[in-house]
Coordinates of C-alpha atoms in Angstrom, one line a residue:
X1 CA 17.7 168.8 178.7
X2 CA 14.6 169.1 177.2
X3 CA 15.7 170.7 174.2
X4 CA 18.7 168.2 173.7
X5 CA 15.9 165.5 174.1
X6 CA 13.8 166.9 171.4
X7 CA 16.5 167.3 169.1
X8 CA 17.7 164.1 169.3
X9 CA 13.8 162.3 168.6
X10 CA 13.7 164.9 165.6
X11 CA 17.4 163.3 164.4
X12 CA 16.0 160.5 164.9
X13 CA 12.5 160.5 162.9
X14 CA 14.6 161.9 160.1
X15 CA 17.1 159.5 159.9
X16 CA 14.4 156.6 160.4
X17 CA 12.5 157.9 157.3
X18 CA 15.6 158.4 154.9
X19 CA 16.1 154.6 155.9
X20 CA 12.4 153.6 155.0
X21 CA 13.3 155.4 151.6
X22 CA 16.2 154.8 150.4
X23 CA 14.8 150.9 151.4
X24 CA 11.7 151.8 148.8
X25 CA 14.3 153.4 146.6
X26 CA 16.6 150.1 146.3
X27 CA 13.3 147.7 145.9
X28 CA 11.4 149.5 143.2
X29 CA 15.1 149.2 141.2
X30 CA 15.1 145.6 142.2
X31 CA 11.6 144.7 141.0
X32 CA 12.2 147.2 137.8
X33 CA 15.1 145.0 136.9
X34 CA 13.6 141.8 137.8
X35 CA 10.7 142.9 135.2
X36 CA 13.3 143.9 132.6
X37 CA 14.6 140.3 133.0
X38 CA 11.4 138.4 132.9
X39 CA 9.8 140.9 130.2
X40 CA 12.7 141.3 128.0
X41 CA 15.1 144.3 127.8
X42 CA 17.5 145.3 124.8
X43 CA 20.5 143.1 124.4
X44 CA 22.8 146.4 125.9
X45 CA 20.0 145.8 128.9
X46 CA 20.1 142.2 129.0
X47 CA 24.2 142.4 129.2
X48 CA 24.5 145.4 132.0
X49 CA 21.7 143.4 134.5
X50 CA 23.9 140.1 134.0
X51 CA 27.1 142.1 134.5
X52 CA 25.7 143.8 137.8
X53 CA 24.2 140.1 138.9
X54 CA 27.8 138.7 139.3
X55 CA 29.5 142.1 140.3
X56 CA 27.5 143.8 141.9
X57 CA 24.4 143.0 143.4
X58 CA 23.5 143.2 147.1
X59 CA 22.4 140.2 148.1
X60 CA 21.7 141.1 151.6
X61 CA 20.0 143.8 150.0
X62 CA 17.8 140.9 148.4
X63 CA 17.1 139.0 151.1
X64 CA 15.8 141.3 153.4
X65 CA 13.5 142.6 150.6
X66 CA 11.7 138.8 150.3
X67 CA 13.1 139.1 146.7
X68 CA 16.2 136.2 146.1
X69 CA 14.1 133.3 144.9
X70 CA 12.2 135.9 142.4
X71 CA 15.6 137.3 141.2
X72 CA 17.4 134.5 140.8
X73 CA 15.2 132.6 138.7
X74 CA 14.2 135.7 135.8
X75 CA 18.5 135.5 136.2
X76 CA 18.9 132.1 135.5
X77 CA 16.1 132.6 132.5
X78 CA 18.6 134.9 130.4
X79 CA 20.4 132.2 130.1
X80 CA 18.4 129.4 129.8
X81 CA 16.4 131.4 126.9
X82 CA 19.4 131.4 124.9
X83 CA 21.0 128.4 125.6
X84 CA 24.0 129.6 127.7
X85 CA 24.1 127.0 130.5
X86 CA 27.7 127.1 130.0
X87 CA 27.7 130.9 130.5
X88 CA 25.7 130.4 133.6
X89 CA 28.5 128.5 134.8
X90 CA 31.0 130.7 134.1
X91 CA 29.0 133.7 135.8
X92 CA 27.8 131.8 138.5
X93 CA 31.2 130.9 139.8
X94 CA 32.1 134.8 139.7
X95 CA 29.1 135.2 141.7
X96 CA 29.9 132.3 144.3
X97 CA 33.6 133.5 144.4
X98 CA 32.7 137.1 145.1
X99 CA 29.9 136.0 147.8
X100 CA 32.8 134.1 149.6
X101 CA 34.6 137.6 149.9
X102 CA 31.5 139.6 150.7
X103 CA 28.6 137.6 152.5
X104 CA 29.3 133.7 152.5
X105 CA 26.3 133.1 154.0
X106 CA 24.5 133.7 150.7
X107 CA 26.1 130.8 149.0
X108 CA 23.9 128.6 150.4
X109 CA 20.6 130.9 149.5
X110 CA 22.3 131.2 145.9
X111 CA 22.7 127.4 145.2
X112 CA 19.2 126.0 146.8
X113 CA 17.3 128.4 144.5
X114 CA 19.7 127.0 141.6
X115 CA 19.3 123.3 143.0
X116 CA 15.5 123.5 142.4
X117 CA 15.0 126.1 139.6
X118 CA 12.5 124.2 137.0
X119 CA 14.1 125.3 133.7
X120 CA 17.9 124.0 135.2
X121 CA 16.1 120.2 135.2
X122 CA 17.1 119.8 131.5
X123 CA 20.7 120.8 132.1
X124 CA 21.8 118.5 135.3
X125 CA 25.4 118.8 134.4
X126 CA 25.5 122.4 134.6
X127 CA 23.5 123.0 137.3
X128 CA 25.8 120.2 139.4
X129 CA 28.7 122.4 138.7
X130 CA 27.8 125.5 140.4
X131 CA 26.5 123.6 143.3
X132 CA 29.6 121.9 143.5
X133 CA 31.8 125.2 143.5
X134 CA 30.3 126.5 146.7
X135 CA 31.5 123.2 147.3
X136 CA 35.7 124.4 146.2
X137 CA 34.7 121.4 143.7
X138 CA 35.4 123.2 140.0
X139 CA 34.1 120.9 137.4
X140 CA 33.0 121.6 133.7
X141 CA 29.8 122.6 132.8
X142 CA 29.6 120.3 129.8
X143 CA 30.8 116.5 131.5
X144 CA 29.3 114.7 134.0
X145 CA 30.8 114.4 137.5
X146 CA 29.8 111.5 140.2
X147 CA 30.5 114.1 142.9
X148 CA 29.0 117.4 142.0
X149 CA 25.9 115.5 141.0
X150 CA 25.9 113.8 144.2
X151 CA 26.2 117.7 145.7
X152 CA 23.5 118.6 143.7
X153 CA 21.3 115.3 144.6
X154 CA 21.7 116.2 148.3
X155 CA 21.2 119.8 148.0
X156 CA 18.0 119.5 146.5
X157 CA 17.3 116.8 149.9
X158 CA 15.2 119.4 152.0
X159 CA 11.9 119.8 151.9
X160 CA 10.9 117.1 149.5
X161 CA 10.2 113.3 150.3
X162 CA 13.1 111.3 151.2
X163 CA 14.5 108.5 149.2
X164 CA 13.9 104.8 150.4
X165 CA 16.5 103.5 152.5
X166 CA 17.6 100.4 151.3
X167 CA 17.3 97.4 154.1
X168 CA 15.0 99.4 156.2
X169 CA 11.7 98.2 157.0
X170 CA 8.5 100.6 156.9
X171 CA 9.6 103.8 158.8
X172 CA 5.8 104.3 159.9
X173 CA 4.5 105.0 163.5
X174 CA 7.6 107.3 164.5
X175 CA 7.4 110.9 165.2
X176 CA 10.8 111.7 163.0
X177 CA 13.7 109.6 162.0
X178 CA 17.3 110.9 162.6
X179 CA 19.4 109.2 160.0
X180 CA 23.3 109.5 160.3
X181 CA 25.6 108.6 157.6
X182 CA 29.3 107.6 158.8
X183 CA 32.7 105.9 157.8
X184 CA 33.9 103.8 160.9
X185 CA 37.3 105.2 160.5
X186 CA 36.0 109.5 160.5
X187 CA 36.7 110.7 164.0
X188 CA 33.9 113.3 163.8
X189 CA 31.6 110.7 163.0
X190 CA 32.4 108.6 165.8
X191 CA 31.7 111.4 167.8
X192 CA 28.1 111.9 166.6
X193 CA 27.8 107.7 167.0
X194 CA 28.7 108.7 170.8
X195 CA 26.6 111.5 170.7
X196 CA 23.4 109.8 169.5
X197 CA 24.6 106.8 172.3
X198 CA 24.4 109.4 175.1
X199 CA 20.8 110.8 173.8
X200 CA 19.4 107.5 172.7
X201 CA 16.5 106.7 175.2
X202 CA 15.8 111.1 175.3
X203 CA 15.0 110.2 171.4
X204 CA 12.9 107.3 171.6
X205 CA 10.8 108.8 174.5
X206 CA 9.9 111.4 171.8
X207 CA 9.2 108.9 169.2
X208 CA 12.5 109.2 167.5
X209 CA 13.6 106.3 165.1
X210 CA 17.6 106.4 165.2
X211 CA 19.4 104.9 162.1
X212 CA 23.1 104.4 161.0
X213 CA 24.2 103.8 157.3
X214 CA 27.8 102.8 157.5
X215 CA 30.9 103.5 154.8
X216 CA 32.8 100.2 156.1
X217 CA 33.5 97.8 153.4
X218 CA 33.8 94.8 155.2
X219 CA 31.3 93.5 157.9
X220 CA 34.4 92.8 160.3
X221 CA 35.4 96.5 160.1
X222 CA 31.5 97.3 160.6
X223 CA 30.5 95.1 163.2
X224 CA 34.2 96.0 165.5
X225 CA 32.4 99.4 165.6
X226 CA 28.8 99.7 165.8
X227 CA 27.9 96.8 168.0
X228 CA 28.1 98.7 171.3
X229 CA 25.6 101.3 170.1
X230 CA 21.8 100.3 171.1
X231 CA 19.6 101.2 168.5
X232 CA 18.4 98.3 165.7
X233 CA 18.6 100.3 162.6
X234 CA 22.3 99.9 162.0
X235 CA 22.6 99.6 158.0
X236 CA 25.6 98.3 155.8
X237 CA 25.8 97.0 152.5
X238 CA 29.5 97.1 152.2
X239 CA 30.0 99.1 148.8
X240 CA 31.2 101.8 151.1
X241 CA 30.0 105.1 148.8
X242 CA 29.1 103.0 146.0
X243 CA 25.8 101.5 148.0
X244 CA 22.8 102.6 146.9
X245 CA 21.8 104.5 150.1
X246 CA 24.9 106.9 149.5
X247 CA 24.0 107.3 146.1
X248 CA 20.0 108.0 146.9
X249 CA 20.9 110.8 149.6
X250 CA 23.8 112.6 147.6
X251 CA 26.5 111.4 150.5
X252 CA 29.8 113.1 149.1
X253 CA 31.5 112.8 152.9
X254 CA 31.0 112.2 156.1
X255 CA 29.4 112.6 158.8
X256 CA 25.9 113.2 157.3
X257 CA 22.9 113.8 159.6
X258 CA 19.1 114.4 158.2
X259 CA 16.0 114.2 159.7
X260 CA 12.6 113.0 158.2
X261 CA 9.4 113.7 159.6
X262 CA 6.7 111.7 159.8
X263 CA 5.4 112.2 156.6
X264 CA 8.5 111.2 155.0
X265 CA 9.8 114.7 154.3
X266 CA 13.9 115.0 154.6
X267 CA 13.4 118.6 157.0
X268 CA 17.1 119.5 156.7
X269 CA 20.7 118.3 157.1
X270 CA 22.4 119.0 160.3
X271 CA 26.3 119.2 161.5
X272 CA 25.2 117.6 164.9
X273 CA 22.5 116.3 167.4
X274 CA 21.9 119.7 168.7
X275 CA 21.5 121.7 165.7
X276 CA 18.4 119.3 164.9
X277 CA 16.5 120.8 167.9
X278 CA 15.1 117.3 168.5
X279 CA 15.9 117.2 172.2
X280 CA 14.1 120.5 173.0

C-alpha cells in the first residue's frame, strides 16, 4: 500500500511539472509572437501570425496566461499600420465565427478589447462591424450602420462614466442607480418591471435609485403600464428608440439593465435583478 501510495505521489509530481512546462513552453511562444507583432517581423512572418490569430489560436490558452488584452491589440496594430481595417473585418468575423464553435465565451473578451482599442477610434465603422457580428448582425466595414454603432456605443458602456439621462434630475446622494430600459409591449421586460416592483423598498433601504426609460410612443400606451410601479424616476420621451436616452446608452433591444455607481460609472449590464448582486 505503501509502495502503491508512493508511486502514485511520484506520477503525480511528474505529471504536475510537465503541466508547469508545457504552460512556460506555450507563454514564452505567446509573448515571442506578441513581440514579433509589436516589433515588426518579415511580411512571410506578419502573414503566418495573422493566419494562426483567426485559425488557430488558443484563446483560453490566452486568458489564463493574463495575455488577451496584450495580444489583441499588437493584432489589431498589423492592421491598423497598413491601413487594412477592412481586412480586420474580414478576419475578425473568421475569428468570432470560429470562437462560436470552440469557446463562445471568448466573444465577449474578443470584442471589449476591440470596443476600446485606441488606434480603432479613427475607424468607428469598422470597429462597429465586428462588434456587431458577435451580435449575428453582419454589416460592411466601409458604411455606416445605426445598429452596430449603437452595439458598439453600449459595449464600450462599462467601466467609463455614464451618459446623462435625459429628464433626470441630479443622480447625487444615492449609493448606485439601477437603470432599466424597456418597451411596454416585451414580455421579458415586464417581468423585470415586476421584478424591480417586488425588490423596490430592499433597494431603497440600500440607497438604490430605481429608474425606467420607456420604448412606448404614446403617453397613453406608457402611462396604461407603468403607473402601478412605485418608484418616481419613470422616463419617456415618446420617440420610442429614436429618444435621445436610447441613443446615449447604445439600446439596440430590450430589456436593458445597467447599474451606475456613485461616482457615475456605468459598472456593467445585467440580464436581471439578481445578476447585479445589489440585493446581497
Amino acid at each position: 500500500m505503501i509502495r502503491n501510495s508512493l508511486t502514485a505521489l511520484i506520477v503525480s509530481f511528474i505529471l504536475t511539472l510537465a503541466i508547469v512546462s508545457c504552460g512556460k513552453k506555450n507563454q514564452h511562444y505567446i509573448e515571442k509572437i506578441i513581440e514579433k507583432m509589436e516589433n515588426g517581423g518579415t511580411s512571410e512572418e506578419i502573414v503566418e501570425v495573422e493566419l494562426y490569430t483567426v485559425d488557430s489560436l488558443n484563446f483560453v490558452s490566452l486568458d489564463s496566461l493574463g495575455l488577451t488584452k496584450q495580444y489583441i491589440n499588437a493584432w489589431i496594430k498589423l492592421y491598423v499600420d497598413k491601413s487594412g481595417t477592412e481586412k480586420l473585418v474580414r478576419d475578425s468575423k473568421r475569428l468570432i465565427g470560429r470562437l462560436e464553435k470552440q469557446s463562445p465565451e471568448n466573444i465577449e473578451i474578443f470584442i471589449k478589447v476591440i470596443a476600446h482599442n485606441n488606434a480603432l477610434r479613427e475607424y468607428p465603422d469598422a470597429t462597429a462591424a465586428i462588434v456587431a457580428y458577435a451580435y449575428g448582425i453582419d454589416v460592411p466595414a466601409d458604411g455606416y450602420s445605426e445598429i452596430a454603432t449603437r452595439l458598439l456605443v453600449s459595449t464600450r458602456l462599462p467601466g467609463n462614466k455614464a451618459p446623462q439621462i435625459e429628464g433626470l434630475q441630479s443622480m447625487t446622494g444615492v449609493n448606485s442607480t439601477l437603470i432599466l430600459f424597456y418597451d411596454g409591449s416585451c414580455g421579458i421586460c415586464q417581468h423585470l418591471l415586476d421584478e424591480l416592483a417586488d425588490n423596490y423598498s430592499k433597494l431603497t433601504e440600500r440607497g438604490i435609485r430605481v429608474v425606467t426609460i420607456s420604448a412606448d410612443g404614446s403617453n397613453e400606451a406608457f402611462e396604461q403600464n407603468i403607473r402601478k410601479y412605485p418608484w418616481p424616476d419613470k422616463l419617456c420621451d415618446y420617440q420610442s428608440f429614436s429618444g435621445v436616452n436610447f441613443k446615449r446608452f447604445g439600446i439596440a433591444a430590450t430589456p436593458e439593465m445597467l447599474v451606475i455607481d456613485k461616482d457615475g460609472m456605468v459598472v456593467d449590464q445585467y440580464s436581471n435583478l439578481q445578476e447585479t448582486k445589489l440585493l446581497n
